[in-house]
PDB file of C-alpha atoms in Angstrom:
ATOM      1  CA  MET A   1      44.969-306.545 -71.704  1.00 32.00           C
ATOM      2  CA  ALA A   2      43.277-305.728 -74.973  1.00 35.00           C
ATOM      3  CA  PHE A   3      41.169-308.128 -76.746  1.00 35.00           C
ATOM      4  CA  SER A   4      43.020-310.788 -79.109  1.00 39.00           C
ATOM      5  CA  ASN A   5      41.657-312.164 -82.172  1.00 41.00           C
ATOM      6  CA  SER A   6      44.805-312.691 -83.747  1.00 38.00           C
ATOM      7  CA  ASN A   7      45.505-315.632 -86.419  1.00 41.00           C
ATOM      8  CA  SER A   8      47.493-317.493 -83.929  1.00 39.00           C
ATOM      9  CA  SER A   9      44.523-317.837 -81.865  1.00 41.00           C
ATOM     10  CA  LEU A  10      42.202-319.005 -84.583  1.00 41.00           C
ATOM     11  CA  LYS A  11      44.838-321.399 -85.383  1.00 40.00           C
ATOM     12  CA  LEU A  12      44.618-322.943 -81.736  1.00 41.00           C
ATOM     13  CA  TYR A  13      40.665-323.142 -82.154  1.00 42.00           C
ATOM     14  CA  GLY A  14      41.346-325.669 -84.773  1.00 42.00           C
ATOM     15  CA  PHE A  15      43.449-327.434 -82.733  1.00 39.00           C
ATOM     16  CA  TYR A  16      40.996-327.530 -79.984  1.00 43.00           C
ATOM     17  CA  LYS A  17      37.794-327.956 -82.480  1.00 46.00           C
ATOM     18  CA  VAL A  18      37.177-331.974 -82.161  1.00 40.00           C
ATOM     19  CA  HIS A  19      37.644-331.246 -78.768  1.00 42.00           C
ATOM     20  CA  PHE A  20      35.492-328.432 -77.743  1.00 48.00           C
ATOM     21  CA  CYS A  21      32.434-330.529 -79.394  1.00 45.00           C
ATOM     22  CA  PHE A  22      33.045-333.548 -77.401  1.00 41.00           C
ATOM     23  CA  ILE A  23      33.815-331.625 -74.197  1.00 45.00           C
ATOM     24  CA  TRP A  24      30.494-329.556 -74.750  1.00 46.00           C
ATOM     25  CA  LEU A  25      28.277-332.628 -75.428  1.00 46.00           C
ATOM     26  CA  LEU A  26      29.474-333.781 -72.267  1.00 48.00           C
ATOM     27  CA  LEU A  27      28.782-330.778 -70.180  1.00 49.00           C
ATOM     28  CA  GLY A  28      25.184-330.481 -71.958  1.00 45.00           C
ATOM     29  CA  ALA A  29      24.288-333.987 -71.710  1.00 46.00           C
ATOM     30  CA  ALA A  30      22.525-333.568 -68.198  1.00 45.00           C
ATOM     31  CA  ASN A  31      19.594-335.774 -66.887  1.00 47.00           C
ATOM     32  CA  ALA A  32      17.307-336.296 -69.875  1.00 56.00           C
ATOM     33  CA  GLN A  33      17.409-337.237 -73.712  1.00 87.00           C
ATOM     34  CA  LEU A  34      18.789-334.102 -75.495  1.00 95.00           C
ATOM     35  CA  SER A  35      18.428-333.019 -78.959  1.00 96.00           C
ATOM     36  CA  SER A  36      19.924-330.929 -81.332  1.00 96.00           C
ATOM     37  CA  THR A  37      16.083-330.317 -83.063  1.00 97.00           C
ATOM     38  CA  PHE A  38      14.350-330.270 -79.568  1.00 97.00           C
ATOM     39  CA  TYR A  39      12.487-326.498 -80.467  1.00 98.00           C
ATOM     40  CA  SER A  40      12.489-327.475 -84.206  1.00 97.00           C
ATOM     41  CA  SER A  41       8.476-327.961 -84.317  1.00 97.00           C
ATOM     42  CA  THR A  42       7.667-325.772 -80.931  1.00 98.00           C
ATOM     43  CA  CYS A  43      10.030-322.651 -81.688  1.00 98.00           C
ATOM     44  CA  PRO A  44      11.588-323.322 -85.205  1.00 98.00           C
ATOM     45  CA  ASN A  45      13.254-319.312 -85.186  1.00 98.00           C
ATOM     46  CA  ALA A  46      14.526-319.960 -81.769  1.00 98.00           C
ATOM     47  CA  LEU A  47      17.875-320.351 -82.706  1.00 98.00           C
ATOM     48  CA  SER A  48      18.380-317.951 -85.186  1.00 98.00           C
ATOM     49  CA  THR A  49      17.130-315.335 -82.809  1.00 98.00           C
ATOM     50  CA  ILE A  50      19.751-316.325 -80.608  1.00 98.00           C
ATOM     51  CA  LYS A  51      22.644-316.132 -83.076  1.00 98.00           C
ATOM     52  CA  ALA A  52      21.281-312.714 -84.395  1.00 98.00           C
ATOM     53  CA  VAL A  53      21.542-311.158 -80.938  1.00 98.00           C
ATOM     54  CA  VAL A  54      25.060-312.644 -79.750  1.00 98.00           C
ATOM     55  CA  ASN A  55      26.031-311.187 -83.134  1.00 98.00           C
ATOM     56  CA  ALA A  56      25.249-307.721 -82.496  1.00 98.00           C
ATOM     57  CA  ALA A  57      26.155-307.990 -78.946  1.00 98.00           C
ATOM     58  CA  VAL A  58      30.215-309.705 -80.024  1.00 97.00           C
ATOM     59  CA  ALA A  59      29.901-306.820 -82.864  1.00 98.00           C
ATOM     60  CA  ASN A  60      29.476-304.399 -80.077  1.00 97.00           C
ATOM     61  CA  GLU A  61      31.924-305.912 -77.922  1.00 96.00           C
ATOM     62  CA  ALA A  62      34.242-308.675 -78.940  1.00 93.00           C
ATOM     63  CA  ARG A  63      35.231-309.740 -75.778  1.00 94.00           C
ATOM     64  CA  MET A  64      31.387-310.811 -75.329  1.00 96.00           C
ATOM     65  CA  GLY A  65      32.085-313.821 -77.236  1.00 95.00           C
ATOM     66  CA  ALA A  66      34.545-315.186 -74.755  1.00 93.00           C
ATOM     67  CA  SER A  67      32.370-314.096 -72.067  1.00 95.00           C
ATOM     68  CA  LEU A  68      29.541-315.890 -72.806  1.00 97.00           C
ATOM     69  CA  LEU A  69      31.645-319.301 -73.206  1.00 95.00           C
ATOM     70  CA  ARG A  70      32.962-318.490 -69.860  1.00 93.00           C
ATOM     71  CA  LEU A  71      29.308-318.005 -68.517  1.00 96.00           C
ATOM     72  CA  HIS A  72      28.267-321.385 -70.021  1.00 96.00           C
ATOM     73  CA  PHE A  73      31.348-323.001 -68.381  1.00 94.00           C
ATOM     74  CA  HIS A  74      30.537-321.466 -64.882  1.00 96.00           C
ATOM     75  CA  ASP A  75      26.895-322.519 -64.856  1.00 97.00           C
ATOM     76  CA  CYS A  76      27.928-326.287 -66.154  1.00 95.00           C
ATOM     77  CA  PHE A  77      30.495-326.690 -63.517  1.00 93.00           C
ATOM     78  CA  VAL A  78      28.065-326.354 -60.769  1.00 95.00           C
ATOM     79  CA  ASN A  79      25.313-329.127 -60.896  1.00 92.00           C
ATOM     80  CA  GLY A  80      25.230-329.087 -64.382  1.00 94.00           C
ATOM     81  CA  CYS A  81      23.985-326.857 -67.140  1.00 95.00           C
ATOM     82  CA  ASP A  82      21.018-325.680 -65.693  1.00 96.00           C
ATOM     83  CA  GLY A  83      21.154-322.330 -65.944  1.00 97.00           C
ATOM     84  CA  SER A  84      21.160-321.758 -62.208  1.00 97.00           C
ATOM     85  CA  ILE A  85      24.128-318.870 -62.369  1.00 98.00           C
ATOM     86  CA  LEU A  86      21.678-316.535 -64.028  1.00 98.00           C
ATOM     87  CA  LEU A  87      19.323-316.924 -60.673  1.00 97.00           C
ATOM     88  CA  ASP A  88      19.348-313.751 -58.314  1.00 96.00           C
ATOM     89  CA  ASP A  89      19.412-314.000 -54.563  1.00 95.00           C
ATOM     90  CA  THR A  90      16.066-314.792 -53.102  1.00 95.00           C
ATOM     91  CA  SER A  91      14.904-315.352 -49.413  1.00 94.00           C
ATOM     92  CA  ASN A  92      15.201-319.327 -50.016  1.00 93.00           C
ATOM     93  CA  PHE A  93      18.537-319.584 -51.331  1.00 95.00           C
ATOM     94  CA  THR A  94      21.775-317.393 -51.927  1.00 96.00           C
ATOM     95  CA  GLY A  95      22.999-317.666 -55.555  1.00 96.00           C
ATOM     96  CA  GLU A  96      26.244-318.028 -57.670  1.00 97.00           C
ATOM     97  CA  LYS A  97      26.764-314.503 -59.140  1.00 97.00           C
ATOM     98  CA  THR A  98      28.541-313.861 -55.630  1.00 95.00           C
ATOM     99  CA  ALA A  99      30.748-316.552 -54.994  1.00 95.00           C
ATOM    100  CA  GLY A 100      34.265-315.742 -55.700  1.00 92.00           C
ATOM    101  CA  PRO A 101      34.896-317.196 -59.252  1.00 92.00           C
ATOM    102  CA  ASN A 102      31.810-314.906 -60.622  1.00 94.00           C
ATOM    103  CA  ILE A 103      31.556-311.963 -58.660  1.00 93.00           C
ATOM    104  CA  ASN A 104      32.662-308.905 -60.767  1.00 89.00           C
ATOM    105  CA  SER A 105      34.075-311.408 -62.910  1.00 89.00           C
ATOM    106  CA  VAL A 106      31.558-313.587 -65.056  1.00 95.00           C
ATOM    107  CA  ARG A 107      29.548-311.256 -67.763  1.00 95.00           C
ATOM    108  CA  GLY A 108      27.225-311.560 -70.278  1.00 97.00           C
ATOM    109  CA  PHE A 109      23.998-311.868 -68.243  1.00 98.00           C
ATOM    110  CA  GLU A 110      22.522-308.795 -70.203  1.00 98.00           C
ATOM    111  CA  VAL A 111      22.863-310.404 -73.479  1.00 98.00           C
ATOM    112  CA  ILE A 112      21.227-313.708 -71.849  1.00 98.00           C
ATOM    113  CA  ASP A 113      18.038-311.265 -70.619  1.00 98.00           C
ATOM    114  CA  THR A 114      17.755-309.930 -74.515  1.00 98.00           C
ATOM    115  CA  ILE A 115      17.808-313.006 -75.818  1.00 98.00           C
ATOM    116  CA  LYS A 116      15.203-314.615 -73.419  1.00 98.00           C
ATOM    117  CA  SER A 117      12.892-311.984 -74.273  1.00 98.00           C
ATOM    118  CA  GLN A 118      12.992-312.284 -77.746  1.00 98.00           C
ATOM    119  CA  VAL A 119      12.592-315.752 -77.743  1.00 98.00           C
ATOM    120  CA  GLU A 120       9.643-315.091 -75.378  1.00 98.00           C
ATOM    121  CA  LYS A 121       7.860-312.757 -77.795  1.00 98.00           C
ATOM    122  CA  LEU A 122       8.021-315.782 -80.639  1.00 97.00           C
ATOM    123  CA  CYS A 123       7.350-318.895 -78.148  1.00 97.00           C
ATOM    124  CA  PRO A 124       6.171-318.243 -74.261  1.00 98.00           C
ATOM    125  CA  GLY A 125       7.427-320.565 -72.150  1.00 97.00           C
ATOM    126  CA  VAL A 126       9.074-323.104 -74.696  1.00 98.00           C
ATOM    127  CA  VAL A 127      12.578-322.408 -74.818  1.00 98.00           C
ATOM    128  CA  SER A 128      14.594-322.657 -71.407  1.00 98.00           C
ATOM    129  CA  CYS A 129      17.232-320.313 -70.387  1.00 98.00           C
ATOM    130  CA  ALA A 130      19.918-323.387 -69.981  1.00 98.00           C
ATOM    131  CA  ASP A 131      19.520-323.980 -73.553  1.00 98.00           C
ATOM    132  CA  ILE A 132      20.127-320.404 -74.427  1.00 98.00           C
ATOM    133  CA  VAL A 133      23.149-320.021 -72.312  1.00 98.00           C
ATOM    134  CA  ALA A 134      24.680-323.174 -73.948  1.00 98.00           C
ATOM    135  CA  VAL A 135      23.612-321.858 -77.885  1.00 98.00           C
ATOM    136  CA  ALA A 136      24.805-318.330 -77.023  1.00 98.00           C
ATOM    137  CA  ALA A 137      28.498-319.868 -76.452  1.00 97.00           C
ATOM    138  CA  ARG A 138      29.025-321.722 -79.059  1.00 97.00           C
ATOM    139  CA  ASP A 139      27.632-318.688 -81.250  1.00 98.00           C
ATOM    140  CA  GLY A 140      30.051-316.664 -79.446  1.00 96.00           C
ATOM    141  CA  VAL A 141      32.824-318.293 -80.276  1.00 94.00           C
ATOM    142  CA  VAL A 142      31.394-318.685 -83.929  1.00 96.00           C
ATOM    143  CA  ALA A 143      31.443-314.883 -84.466  1.00 97.00           C
ATOM    144  CA  LEU A 144      34.763-314.629 -83.235  1.00 94.00           C
ATOM    145  CA  GLY A 145      35.799-316.878 -86.017  1.00 93.00           C
ATOM    146  CA  GLY A 146      36.404-320.016 -84.302  1.00 91.00           C
ATOM    147  CA  PRO A 147      34.764-323.473 -84.866  1.00 91.00           C
ATOM    148  CA  SER A 148      30.974-324.487 -84.542  1.00 95.00           C
ATOM    149  CA  TRP A 149      29.315-327.431 -82.698  1.00 95.00           C
ATOM    150  CA  THR A 150      26.577-329.198 -82.505  1.00 96.00           C
ATOM    151  CA  VAL A 151      24.575-328.180 -79.226  1.00 97.00           C
ATOM    152  CA  LEU A 152      22.156-330.639 -77.858  1.00 97.00           C
ATOM    153  CA  LEU A 153      18.836-329.138 -76.627  1.00 98.00           C
ATOM    154  CA  GLY A 154      16.193-329.722 -73.961  1.00 97.00           C
ATOM    155  CA  ARG A 155      17.631-328.559 -70.826  1.00 96.00           C
ATOM    156  CA  ARG A 156      15.487-327.629 -67.968  1.00 95.00           C
ATOM    157  CA  ASP A 157      16.132-324.747 -65.882  1.00 97.00           C
ATOM    158  CA  SER A 158      16.671-325.194 -62.013  1.00 96.00           C
ATOM    159  CA  THR A 159      14.545-323.196 -59.498  1.00 96.00           C
ATOM    160  CA  THR A 160      17.331-323.057 -57.248  1.00 96.00           C
ATOM    161  CA  ALA A 161      21.219-322.042 -57.013  1.00 96.00           C
ATOM    162  CA  SER A 162      24.198-322.589 -54.521  1.00 95.00           C
ATOM    163  CA  LEU A 163      26.703-320.081 -53.389  1.00 96.00           C
ATOM    164  CA  SER A 164      28.541-323.106 -51.752  1.00 96.00           C
ATOM    165  CA  ALA A 165      28.481-324.989 -54.401  1.00 96.00           C
ATOM    166  CA  ALA A 166      29.769-322.378 -56.800  1.00 96.00           C
ATOM    167  CA  ASN A 167      32.640-321.412 -54.722  1.00 95.00           C
ATOM    168  CA  SER A 168      33.624-325.463 -54.073  1.00 93.00           C
ATOM    169  CA  ASN A 169      33.261-326.508 -57.320  1.00 92.00           C
ATOM    170  CA  LEU A 170      34.532-323.890 -59.783  1.00 93.00           C
ATOM    171  CA  PRO A 171      38.253-324.356 -59.971  1.00 89.00           C
ATOM    172  CA  SER A 172      40.396-321.526 -58.978  1.00 84.00           C
ATOM    173  CA  PRO A 173      43.171-319.755 -61.345  1.00 78.00           C
ATOM    174  CA  ALA A 174      45.587-320.605 -58.331  1.00 81.00           C
ATOM    175  CA  LEU A 175      45.108-324.587 -58.633  1.00 86.00           C
ATOM    176  CA  ASN A 176      48.608-326.371 -59.916  1.00 89.00           C
ATOM    177  CA  LEU A 177      48.512-329.126 -62.029  1.00 90.00           C
ATOM    178  CA  SER A 178      48.003-331.726 -59.076  1.00 92.00           C
ATOM    179  CA  GLY A 179      44.835-329.535 -57.997  1.00 92.00           C
ATOM    180  CA  LEU A 180      43.266-329.002 -61.451  1.00 92.00           C
ATOM    181  CA  ILE A 181      43.216-332.514 -62.916  1.00 94.00           C
ATOM    182  CA  PRO A 182      41.082-333.661 -59.713  1.00 94.00           C
ATOM    183  CA  ALA A 183      38.803-330.713 -60.029  1.00 92.00           C
ATOM    184  CA  PHE A 184      38.134-332.075 -63.758  1.00 93.00           C
ATOM    185  CA  SER A 185      38.035-335.609 -63.233  1.00 94.00           C
ATOM    186  CA  ASN A 186      35.306-335.341 -60.709  1.00 91.00           C
ATOM    187  CA  LYS A 187      33.180-333.639 -63.459  1.00 91.00           C
ATOM    188  CA  GLY A 188      34.378-336.691 -65.519  1.00 92.00           C
ATOM    189  CA  PHE A 189      36.794-335.037 -67.644  1.00 93.00           C
ATOM    190  CA  THR A 190      40.471-336.757 -68.592  1.00 95.00           C
ATOM    191  CA  ALA A 191      43.583-334.682 -68.283  1.00 94.00           C
ATOM    192  CA  LYS A 192      43.597-334.675 -72.085  1.00 93.00           C
ATOM    193  CA  GLU A 193      39.954-333.159 -71.716  1.00 92.00           C
ATOM    194  CA  MET A 194      40.929-330.902 -69.385  1.00 92.00           C
ATOM    195  CA  VAL A 195      43.651-329.427 -71.570  1.00 90.00           C
ATOM    196  CA  ALA A 196      41.686-329.017 -74.537  1.00 85.00           C
ATOM    197  CA  LEU A 197      38.971-327.265 -72.386  1.00 84.00           C
ATOM    198  CA  SER A 198      41.131-324.723 -71.283  1.00 81.00           C
ATOM    199  CA  GLY A 199      41.966-323.784 -75.106  1.00 77.00           C
ATOM    200  CA  GLY A 200      38.999-321.458 -74.137  1.00 78.00           C
ATOM    201  CA  HIS A 201      41.283-318.888 -72.535  1.00 72.00           C
ATOM    202  CA  THR A 202      43.005-318.282 -75.959  1.00 74.00           C
ATOM    203  CA  ILE A 203      39.932-315.582 -76.329  1.00 76.00           C
ATOM    204  CA  GLY A 204      38.942-312.813 -74.308  1.00 64.00           C
ATOM    205  CA  GLN A 205      40.362-310.823 -71.733  1.00 64.00           C
ATOM    206  CA  ALA A 206      41.612-311.467 -68.067  1.00 60.00           C
ATOM    207  CA  ARG A 207      41.462-309.401 -64.874  1.00 57.00           C
ATOM    208  CA  CYS A 208      44.895-307.771 -63.901  1.00 60.00           C
ATOM    209  CA  ILE A 209      44.500-309.492 -60.366  1.00 58.00           C
ATOM    210  CA  ILE A 210      45.215-312.917 -62.069  1.00 55.00           C
ATOM    211  CA  PHE A 211      48.310-311.811 -63.434  1.00 52.00           C
ATOM    212  CA  VAL A 212      49.123-309.891 -59.830  1.00 53.00           C
ATOM    213  CA  LEU A 213      48.342-313.572 -58.579  1.00 50.00           C
ATOM    214  CA  GLU A 214      50.394-315.646 -61.250  1.00 52.00           C
ATOM    215  CA  SER A 215      53.500-313.505 -60.719  1.00 51.00           C
ATOM    216  CA  THR A 216      53.403-314.315 -56.936  1.00 53.00           C
ATOM    217  CA  MET A 217      53.027-318.127 -57.027  1.00 51.00           C
ATOM    218  CA  LYS A 218      55.699-320.311 -56.701  1.00 53.00           C
ATOM    219  CA  PRO A 219      56.516-322.726 -59.849  1.00 52.00           C
ATOM    220  CA  THR A 220      55.641-326.237 -58.855  1.00 50.00           C
TER     221      THR A 220
END
């Protein structure tokens, strides 16, 4: 399935714009006082650096815009937007990268690595990876012609990750409506907000296995 960036997709983004802004602010509002100007004095060029790397990545492969958005979603849905999805396995824990919904599916890690490397040169030890993932998701959508939204900043990076939490918290593509509603409700979303958030699937590229799965499911 080829990447689609048609006018119809962009119109859908216009419809979802308000909902996206509201929902991503909810996802970003973890256990801290966040601010859109959090790095204005400590790393004033952080946002422009992130944007430049994302724009280059999307120009090289348009699909990457959608991948960065999905990376952020899969990070946030497991114990909050804390960057835990980026962590490799250690002797103390098995990370989230090999969880069923993530393995051979979640992408964009190399883009985040590039951003982090460049930002560290500007402001060592200042900008969290969790914030980079959040901003990169927004910039990826904008690079594809979608809406922009204000990203609140100041997240702290997790020092651990949970394979079991990723497997149990991330919604399965096999879920029907009666399964999806409680999955999102458990994260504080209404059914209407769930539908708006699902608008993120109007861009990107799906794996063939998803279409095979859908074709074998019975309507409910």
